[in-house]
Amino acid sequence: MEHGDTNNDVHVTVQSSSPPPLPPLEKQELQQLAEPLPKSFQEDEQDEELRKLLTPDVRDLPLVPPSAVETNFVSYFAPDFIKEGHDQYVYRHANGLCVIGLAATHIAFKDGGGVTAVDFNVGKSDRSSFKVTGKRKKNAQFFEPNSALCKVYTKDASYIVRCSVKGSLLEVNDRLIKQPELLNTVPHREGYIAIVMPKAADWLKDLRHLRCSRILRAEKMENDFISETRSSQIPHED
């Protein structure tokens, strides 16, 4: 370059399309997010999910807690068994045992004063004299569904209570002999009539004339819903 020439340097700034480097702190935070959660945190989440499964939402709980019968038994009904109005219940436990008793709709409860006496001396023997012993239920008597268990008396009439299932009679509630009023006050608990053990094959046959309370309840809810829907669709006169 000759003397006197002016050297004008031109500085050109080229902008890169890549983002500027992150500060060290932001890089560290991104690395932490990419890493798997600590084991203790994962366990806490699992515990919370398990807690939600085991602990029901209070909003989902029924207003009235279920009874011991509803919790431990499946309820069946034998409506109009043998005769009209002779409604009986069968509460079946998971082990197969069946508790037999009078349903709340039994005709005996419609008489004034309800049941006044109970007699287990029906048929050819006194049912209250049966004593079953041992794990093999020795001396258990085998009954048919129409076999008589006892006779209940009201002020003006008497009614035969039948086994309603086929099986071995394990015991009768002889407490009813001295306290027949239990049938009027707690027929589904202390006022039960007898306990029977059906065989599995016989139980399947008995189901033909029994109605499950859960199905009956569902049918009632469905019928109520249909009735309400129909009534809401009826045009009202001004």
Short mmCIF file of C-alpha atoms in Angstrom, two decimals:
data_model
loop_
_atom_site.label_atom_id
_atom_site.label_comp_id
_atom_site.label_asym_id
_atom_site.label_seq_id
_atom_site.Cartn_x
_atom_site.Cartn_y
_atom_site.Cartn_z
CA MET A 1 0.00 0.00 0.00
CA GLU A 2 1.35 3.38 -1.00
CA HIS A 3 1.95 6.17 1.50
CA GLY A 4 -1.00 8.46 1.81
CA ASP A 5 -3.63 5.83 1.14
CA THR A 6 -6.27 5.51 3.74
CA ASN A 7 -6.99 2.02 5.04
CA ASN A 8 -10.67 1.87 5.91
CA ASP A 9 -11.34 -1.51 7.50
CA VAL A 10 -14.94 -2.65 7.04
CA HIS A 11 -16.28 -4.77 9.87
CA VAL A 12 -19.23 -6.97 8.88
CA THR A 13 -21.25 -8.58 11.64
CA VAL A 14 -22.85 -11.89 10.63
CA GLN A 15 -25.80 -12.90 12.74
CA SER A 16 -26.02 -16.62 13.42
CA SER A 17 -29.38 -18.39 13.21
CA SER A 18 -28.62 -20.59 16.27
CA PRO A 19 -29.86 -19.31 19.67
CA PRO A 20 -27.38 -17.75 21.99
CA PRO A 21 -25.80 -20.12 24.48
CA LEU A 22 -27.84 -20.62 27.62
CA PRO A 23 -26.55 -19.40 30.91
CA PRO A 24 -25.03 -22.16 33.02
CA LEU A 25 -27.98 -22.12 35.44
CA GLU A 26 -30.55 -22.73 32.70
CA LYS A 27 -28.53 -25.63 31.30
CA GLN A 28 -28.45 -27.23 34.72
CA GLU A 29 -32.21 -26.86 35.11
CA LEU A 30 -32.85 -28.49 31.74
CA GLN A 31 -30.62 -31.39 32.66
CA GLN A 32 -32.55 -31.88 35.89
CA LEU A 33 -35.85 -31.93 34.01
CA ALA A 34 -34.53 -34.54 31.60
CA GLU A 35 -33.38 -36.80 34.40
CA PRO A 36 -35.86 -39.39 35.84
CA LEU A 37 -37.71 -38.44 38.98
CA PRO A 38 -36.11 -39.47 42.23
CA LYS A 39 -37.28 -42.84 43.51
CA SER A 40 -38.72 -41.32 46.66
CA PHE A 41 -40.87 -38.95 44.58
CA GLN A 42 -42.12 -41.82 42.41
CA GLU A 43 -43.00 -43.81 45.52
CA ASP A 44 -44.92 -40.85 46.90
CA GLU A 45 -46.96 -40.67 43.69
CA GLN A 46 -47.67 -44.41 43.82
CA ASP A 47 -48.71 -44.14 47.47
CA GLU A 48 -51.07 -41.31 46.60
CA GLU A 49 -52.67 -43.33 43.79
CA LEU A 50 -53.05 -46.33 46.10
CA ARG A 51 -54.55 -44.12 48.78
CA LYS A 52 -57.14 -42.83 46.32
CA LEU A 53 -58.10 -46.40 45.41
CA LEU A 54 -58.39 -47.58 49.01
CA THR A 55 -59.99 -44.46 50.46
CA PRO A 56 -63.35 -43.68 48.82
CA ASP A 57 -64.38 -40.16 48.07
CA VAL A 58 -66.77 -39.00 50.77
CA ARG A 59 -69.08 -37.73 48.02
CA ASP A 60 -69.45 -41.30 46.71
CA LEU A 61 -70.39 -42.81 50.08
CA PRO A 62 -74.05 -43.76 50.69
CA LEU A 63 -76.07 -41.62 53.07
CA VAL A 64 -76.80 -44.72 55.17
CA PRO A 65 -74.03 -47.32 55.71
CA PRO A 66 -74.84 -50.85 54.50
CA SER A 67 -76.10 -53.31 57.09
CA ALA A 68 -74.28 -56.49 58.08
CA VAL A 69 -76.71 -58.47 55.94
CA GLU A 70 -75.99 -56.34 52.87
CA THR A 71 -72.24 -56.59 53.49
CA ASN A 72 -71.95 -60.33 54.15
CA PHE A 73 -74.88 -61.86 52.26
CA VAL A 74 -76.56 -61.78 48.89
CA SER A 75 -80.29 -61.35 49.42
CA TYR A 76 -82.84 -63.42 47.50
CA PHE A 77 -86.61 -63.52 47.75
CA ALA A 78 -89.17 -66.25 47.17
CA PRO A 79 -92.38 -64.30 46.51
CA ASP A 80 -95.72 -66.12 46.89
CA PHE A 81 -93.89 -69.33 47.77
CA ILE A 82 -96.36 -72.23 47.50
CA LYS A 83 -99.19 -69.83 48.42
CA GLU A 84 -99.99 -66.24 47.59
CA GLY A 85 -98.64 -63.79 50.14
CA HIS A 86 -96.15 -66.28 51.59
CA ASP A 87 -93.09 -64.19 50.79
CA GLN A 88 -89.80 -65.45 52.21
CA TYR A 89 -86.18 -64.36 52.03
CA VAL A 90 -83.00 -66.36 51.53
CA TYR A 91 -79.73 -64.69 52.56
CA ARG A 92 -76.83 -66.57 51.02
CA HIS A 93 -73.32 -66.27 52.46
CA ALA A 94 -70.16 -66.67 50.38
CA ASN A 95 -69.57 -70.07 52.02
CA GLY A 96 -72.92 -71.34 50.73
CA LEU A 97 -74.91 -71.14 53.96
CA CYS A 98 -78.46 -69.86 53.52
CA VAL A 99 -80.46 -68.03 56.17
CA ILE A 100 -84.21 -68.51 55.77
CA GLY A 101 -86.82 -66.10 57.08
CA LEU A 102 -90.02 -64.17 56.48
CA ALA A 103 -89.85 -61.26 54.06
CA ALA A 104 -91.24 -57.94 55.21
CA THR A 105 -94.10 -58.40 52.72
CA HIS A 106 -95.23 -61.74 54.22
CA ILE A 107 -98.96 -61.93 54.80
CA ALA A 108 -98.46 -62.69 58.51
CA PHE A 109 -97.24 -59.14 59.13
CA LYS A 110 -100.43 -57.72 57.65
CA ASP A 111 -102.59 -59.23 60.38
CA GLY A 112 -103.25 -56.98 63.35
CA GLY A 113 -100.54 -57.51 65.95
CA GLY A 114 -98.27 -59.51 63.64
CA VAL A 115 -96.83 -62.87 64.72
CA THR A 116 -97.85 -63.99 68.21
CA ALA A 117 -96.38 -67.53 68.37
CA VAL A 118 -94.00 -69.89 66.56
CA ASP A 119 -94.21 -73.70 66.59
CA PHE A 120 -91.42 -75.86 65.18
CA ASN A 121 -93.35 -79.08 65.81
CA VAL A 122 -94.61 -79.55 62.26
CA GLY A 123 -94.69 -82.51 59.94
CA LYS A 124 -93.55 -85.72 61.59
CA SER A 125 -90.97 -84.23 63.94
CA ASP A 126 -90.08 -81.21 66.05
CA ARG A 127 -87.55 -79.19 64.06
CA SER A 128 -86.19 -77.58 67.23
CA SER A 129 -85.08 -80.99 68.52
CA PHE A 130 -82.55 -81.46 65.70
CA LYS A 131 -78.98 -81.20 66.96
CA VAL A 132 -76.24 -81.05 64.35
CA THR A 133 -72.68 -81.79 65.54
CA GLY A 134 -69.14 -81.82 64.13
CA LYS A 135 -67.60 -80.42 60.98
CA ARG A 136 -69.44 -83.02 58.91
CA LYS A 137 -72.76 -81.74 60.31
CA LYS A 138 -73.75 -85.13 61.64
CA ASN A 139 -77.50 -85.70 62.13
CA ALA A 140 -78.38 -82.92 59.70
CA GLN A 141 -81.78 -83.51 58.11
CA PHE A 142 -82.18 -83.13 54.35
CA PHE A 143 -85.06 -80.88 53.34
CA GLU A 144 -86.84 -80.10 50.09
CA PRO A 145 -87.83 -76.53 49.17
CA ASN A 146 -91.45 -77.22 50.13
CA SER A 147 -90.56 -78.90 53.46
CA ALA A 148 -92.17 -77.20 56.45
CA LEU A 149 -89.84 -75.52 58.93
CA CYS A 150 -92.37 -74.14 61.37
CA LYS A 151 -95.79 -72.61 61.75
CA VAL A 152 -96.27 -68.98 62.72
CA TYR A 153 -99.46 -67.78 64.37
CA THR A 154 -101.18 -64.43 64.27
CA LYS A 155 -104.28 -63.28 66.10
CA ASP A 156 -106.64 -64.79 63.53
CA ALA A 157 -104.62 -67.22 61.39
CA SER A 158 -101.57 -69.47 61.05
CA TYR A 159 -99.04 -69.84 58.24
CA ILE A 160 -96.53 -72.54 57.38
CA VAL A 161 -92.97 -71.36 56.74
CA ARG A 162 -91.15 -73.59 54.27
CA CYS A 163 -87.49 -74.28 53.60
CA SER A 164 -87.64 -72.62 50.13
CA VAL A 165 -84.27 -74.21 49.17
CA LYS A 166 -83.08 -77.80 48.93
CA GLY A 167 -80.40 -78.67 51.46
CA SER A 168 -79.38 -79.83 54.93
CA LEU A 169 -81.10 -78.17 57.87
CA LEU A 170 -78.31 -77.10 60.23
CA GLU A 171 -80.34 -75.22 62.83
CA VAL A 172 -83.60 -73.50 63.59
CA ASN A 173 -83.95 -70.35 65.62
CA ASP A 174 -85.62 -71.86 68.70
CA ARG A 175 -85.30 -68.47 70.38
CA LEU A 176 -88.50 -67.61 68.53
CA ILE A 177 -90.44 -70.06 70.70
CA LYS A 178 -90.12 -67.76 73.71
CA GLN A 179 -89.65 -64.52 71.77
CA PRO A 180 -91.94 -64.63 68.71
CA GLU A 181 -91.98 -60.82 68.68
CA LEU A 182 -88.52 -60.94 67.09
CA LEU A 183 -90.28 -61.79 63.84
CA ASN A 184 -92.19 -58.52 64.04
CA THR A 185 -89.26 -56.29 65.01
CA VAL A 186 -86.12 -57.78 63.41
CA PRO A 187 -87.21 -60.57 61.01
CA HIS A 188 -84.06 -60.13 58.91
CA ARG A 189 -81.66 -60.49 61.87
CA GLU A 190 -82.48 -62.09 65.23
CA GLY A 191 -85.87 -63.11 63.84
CA TYR A 192 -84.55 -65.51 61.19
CA ILE A 193 -86.21 -68.93 60.96
CA ALA A 194 -83.46 -71.41 60.03
CA ILE A 195 -80.04 -71.99 58.48
CA VAL A 196 -79.71 -74.42 55.57
CA MET A 197 -76.72 -75.65 53.57
CA PRO A 198 -77.63 -76.49 49.95
CA LYS A 199 -75.40 -78.39 47.57
CA ALA A 200 -74.00 -76.33 44.72
CA ALA A 201 -76.02 -78.19 42.07
CA ASP A 202 -79.23 -77.88 44.08
CA TRP A 203 -78.65 -74.19 44.65
CA LEU A 204 -78.50 -73.55 40.91
CA LYS A 205 -81.91 -75.19 40.58
CA ASP A 206 -83.31 -73.16 43.48
CA LEU A 207 -82.36 -69.96 41.70
CA ARG A 208 -85.20 -70.62 39.25
CA HIS A 209 -87.79 -69.54 41.81
CA LEU A 210 -85.69 -66.99 43.70
CA ARG A 211 -85.31 -63.32 42.87
CA CYS A 212 -82.10 -61.47 43.67
CA SER A 213 -82.68 -58.25 45.61
CA ARG A 214 -80.03 -56.42 43.58
CA ILE A 215 -81.88 -57.21 40.36
CA LEU A 216 -85.19 -56.26 41.94
CA ARG A 217 -83.70 -52.95 43.10
CA ALA A 218 -82.30 -52.25 39.63
CA GLU A 219 -85.66 -53.08 38.03
CA LYS A 220 -87.44 -50.75 40.44
CA MET A 221 -85.03 -47.92 39.68
CA GLU A 222 -85.52 -48.49 35.96
CA ASN A 223 -89.31 -48.53 36.30
CA ASP A 224 -89.24 -45.37 38.42
CA PHE A 225 -87.06 -43.66 35.83
CA ILE A 226 -89.40 -44.68 33.00
CA SER A 227 -92.42 -43.45 34.95
CA GLU A 228 -90.79 -40.09 35.67
CA THR A 229 -89.73 -39.72 32.04
CA ARG A 230 -93.21 -40.48 30.76
CA SER A 231 -94.86 -38.11 33.23
CA SER A 232 -92.49 -35.30 32.21
CA GLN A 233 -93.41 -35.83 28.55
CA ILE A 234 -97.15 -35.51 29.16
CA PRO A 235 -98.25 -32.02 28.08
CA HIS A 236 -99.73 -29.99 30.91
CA GLU A 237 -102.93 -28.07 30.37
CA ASP A 238 -102.71 -24.32 30.78
#
